[in-house]
mmCIF file of C-alpha atoms in Angstrom:
data_model
loop_
_atom_site.group_PDB
_atom_site.id
_atom_site.type_symbol
_atom_site.label_atom_id
_atom_site.label_comp_id
_atom_site.label_asym_id
_atom_site.label_seq_id
_atom_site.Cartn_x
_atom_site.Cartn_y
_atom_site.Cartn_z
ATOM 1 C CA MET A 1 -0.100 0.014 0.007
ATOM 2 C CA SER A 2 1.593 3.492 -1.069
ATOM 3 C CA GLY A 3 0.294 6.625 0.291
ATOM 4 C CA SER A 4 1.474 10.004 0.721
ATOM 5 C CA ASN A 5 2.067 9.484 4.660
ATOM 6 C CA GLU A 6 4.647 6.794 4.273
ATOM 7 C CA LYS A 7 8.052 7.683 5.253
ATOM 8 C CA LYS A 8 11.226 7.200 3.148
ATOM 9 C CA PRO A 9 13.548 5.046 4.448
ATOM 10 C CA ARG A 10 16.618 7.042 5.710
ATOM 11 C CA LYS A 11 20.215 6.485 4.148
ATOM 12 C CA THR A 12 22.644 7.644 6.317
ATOM 13 C CA SER A 13 26.089 7.187 5.644
ATOM 14 C CA PRO A 14 27.935 4.156 7.717
ATOM 15 C CA GLU A 15 30.762 7.211 8.601
ATOM 16 C CA LYS A 16 27.933 9.314 10.032
ATOM 17 C CA LEU A 17 26.488 6.350 11.685
ATOM 18 C CA GLY A 18 29.786 5.594 13.214
ATOM 19 C CA ARG A 19 30.247 9.198 14.511
ATOM 20 C CA ALA A 20 26.807 9.119 16.253
ATOM 21 C CA ALA A 21 27.564 5.963 17.880
ATOM 22 C CA GLU A 22 30.835 7.608 19.451
ATOM 23 C CA ILE A 23 28.748 10.806 20.530
ATOM 24 C CA PHE A 24 26.371 8.436 22.168
ATOM 25 C CA GLU A 25 28.587 6.543 23.936
ATOM 26 C CA GLY A 26 30.280 9.906 25.041
ATOM 27 C CA LEU A 27 26.885 10.858 26.189
ATOM 28 C CA GLY A 28 26.141 7.472 28.236
ATOM 29 C CA HIS A 29 26.867 8.699 31.859
ATOM 30 C CA PRO A 30 24.324 10.496 34.157
ATOM 31 C CA ILE A 31 27.023 13.055 34.966
ATOM 32 C CA ARG A 32 27.637 13.812 31.379
ATOM 33 C CA LEU A 33 24.084 14.471 30.294
ATOM 34 C CA GLU A 34 24.070 16.395 33.534
ATOM 35 C CA ILE A 35 26.976 18.476 31.816
ATOM 36 C CA ILE A 36 25.020 19.029 28.619
ATOM 37 C CA GLU A 37 21.898 19.894 30.624
ATOM 38 C CA LEU A 38 23.973 22.688 32.468
ATOM 39 C CA LEU A 39 25.729 24.235 29.109
ATOM 40 C CA GLU A 40 22.342 24.186 27.303
ATOM 41 C CA GLY A 41 21.288 27.395 25.520
ATOM 42 C CA GLY A 42 24.622 28.251 24.746
ATOM 43 C CA LYS A 43 25.957 28.701 28.323
ATOM 44 C CA VAL A 44 29.742 29.065 29.291
ATOM 45 C CA LEU A 45 30.493 27.930 32.462
ATOM 46 C CA ALA A 46 33.948 27.730 34.536
ATOM 47 C CA VAL A 47 35.052 24.347 35.895
ATOM 48 C CA GLY A 48 34.237 25.623 39.736
ATOM 49 C CA GLN A 49 30.682 26.615 38.522
ATOM 50 C CA ILE A 50 30.187 22.976 37.140
ATOM 51 C CA LEU A 51 31.940 21.645 40.037
ATOM 52 C CA GLU A 52 29.375 23.607 42.098
ATOM 53 C CA SER A 53 26.242 22.578 40.329
ATOM 54 C CA LEU A 54 26.908 18.735 40.180
ATOM 55 C CA ASN A 55 28.586 18.209 43.687
ATOM 56 C CA VAL A 56 31.002 15.582 42.544
ATOM 57 C CA GLU A 57 34.691 15.199 43.031
ATOM 58 C CA PRO A 58 37.037 17.352 41.013
ATOM 59 C CA THR A 59 38.897 14.459 39.381
ATOM 60 C CA LEU A 60 35.570 12.763 38.373
ATOM 61 C CA LEU A 61 34.517 16.141 36.574
ATOM 62 C CA SER A 62 37.761 16.155 34.911
ATOM 63 C CA HIS A 63 37.603 12.838 33.527
ATOM 64 C CA HIS A 64 34.083 13.537 32.168
ATOM 65 C CA LEU A 65 34.734 16.593 30.633
ATOM 66 C CA ARG A 66 38.139 15.382 29.335
ATOM 67 C CA LYS A 67 36.285 12.733 27.538
ATOM 68 C CA MET A 68 33.480 14.914 26.335
ATOM 69 C CA LYS A 69 36.124 17.321 24.903
ATOM 70 C CA HIS A 70 37.756 14.613 23.167
ATOM 71 C CA LEU A 71 34.650 13.092 21.298
ATOM 72 C CA GLY A 72 34.025 17.047 20.575
ATOM 73 C CA ILE A 73 30.935 17.243 22.676
ATOM 74 C CA VAL A 74 32.105 20.395 24.466
ATOM 75 C CA ASP A 75 34.937 22.651 23.824
ATOM 76 C CA SER A 76 36.977 24.600 26.252
ATOM 77 C CA LYS A 77 38.787 28.012 26.700
ATOM 78 C CA LYS A 78 41.272 29.057 29.061
ATOM 79 C CA GLU A 79 41.125 32.685 30.567
ATOM 80 C CA GLY A 80 43.816 33.332 33.118
ATOM 81 C CA ARG A 81 43.619 30.677 35.970
ATOM 82 C CA PHE A 82 40.090 29.654 34.869
ATOM 83 C CA ILE A 83 38.750 27.122 32.167
ATOM 84 C CA TYR A 84 35.658 27.741 30.480
ATOM 85 C CA TYR A 85 33.368 25.091 28.999
ATOM 86 C CA HIS A 86 30.669 25.215 26.400
ATOM 87 C CA LEU A 87 28.914 22.859 24.020
ATOM 88 C CA ALA A 88 30.525 22.368 20.772
ATOM 89 C CA ILE A 89 27.448 20.648 19.256
ATOM 90 C CA LEU A 90 24.381 22.571 20.439
ATOM 91 C CA GLU A 91 21.891 20.334 18.877
ATOM 92 C CA LEU A 92 22.779 17.495 21.522
ATOM 93 C CA THR A 93 20.224 19.154 23.877
ATOM 94 C CA LYS A 94 17.792 17.563 21.930
ATOM 95 C CA VAL A 95 18.288 14.224 23.593
ATOM 96 C CA LEU A 96 17.404 16.107 26.829
ATOM 97 C CA ASP A 97 14.094 16.668 25.119
ATOM 98 C CA CYS A 98 13.891 13.024 24.147
ATOM 99 C CA ILE A 99 14.706 12.028 27.807
ATOM 100 C CA ASP A 100 12.045 14.191 28.999
ATOM 101 C CA ASN A 101 9.464 13.394 26.209
ATOM 102 C CA CYS A 102 10.027 9.865 25.121
ATOM 103 C CA GLY A 103 8.539 7.913 28.223
ATOM 104 C CA ILE A 104 11.640 7.231 30.196
ATOM 105 C CA ASP A 105 10.751 6.936 33.817
ATOM 106 C CA GLY A 106 13.090 7.494 36.620
#
């Protein structure tokens, strides 16, 4: 049955799917999702501000930020003694929308 409401099958390249899998793996921890939430809307926060909001050990936060930066999820800028982080891929906040709206309970 052919109709105008049928969706065309996606034809995403294997390279793009591989990159998406890397990014989703990088988001695969609650602390990293909280970091995305903190940086939502183009916010730029110093490491100390992120630490204060998340209430985690500095070494744990450093580990997560380093992994996210390596994957290109966040980027940083050093100003004097402070390092500021922001989202490098702003569209990743849509993952938070999915979590809020796609039936995930918790």
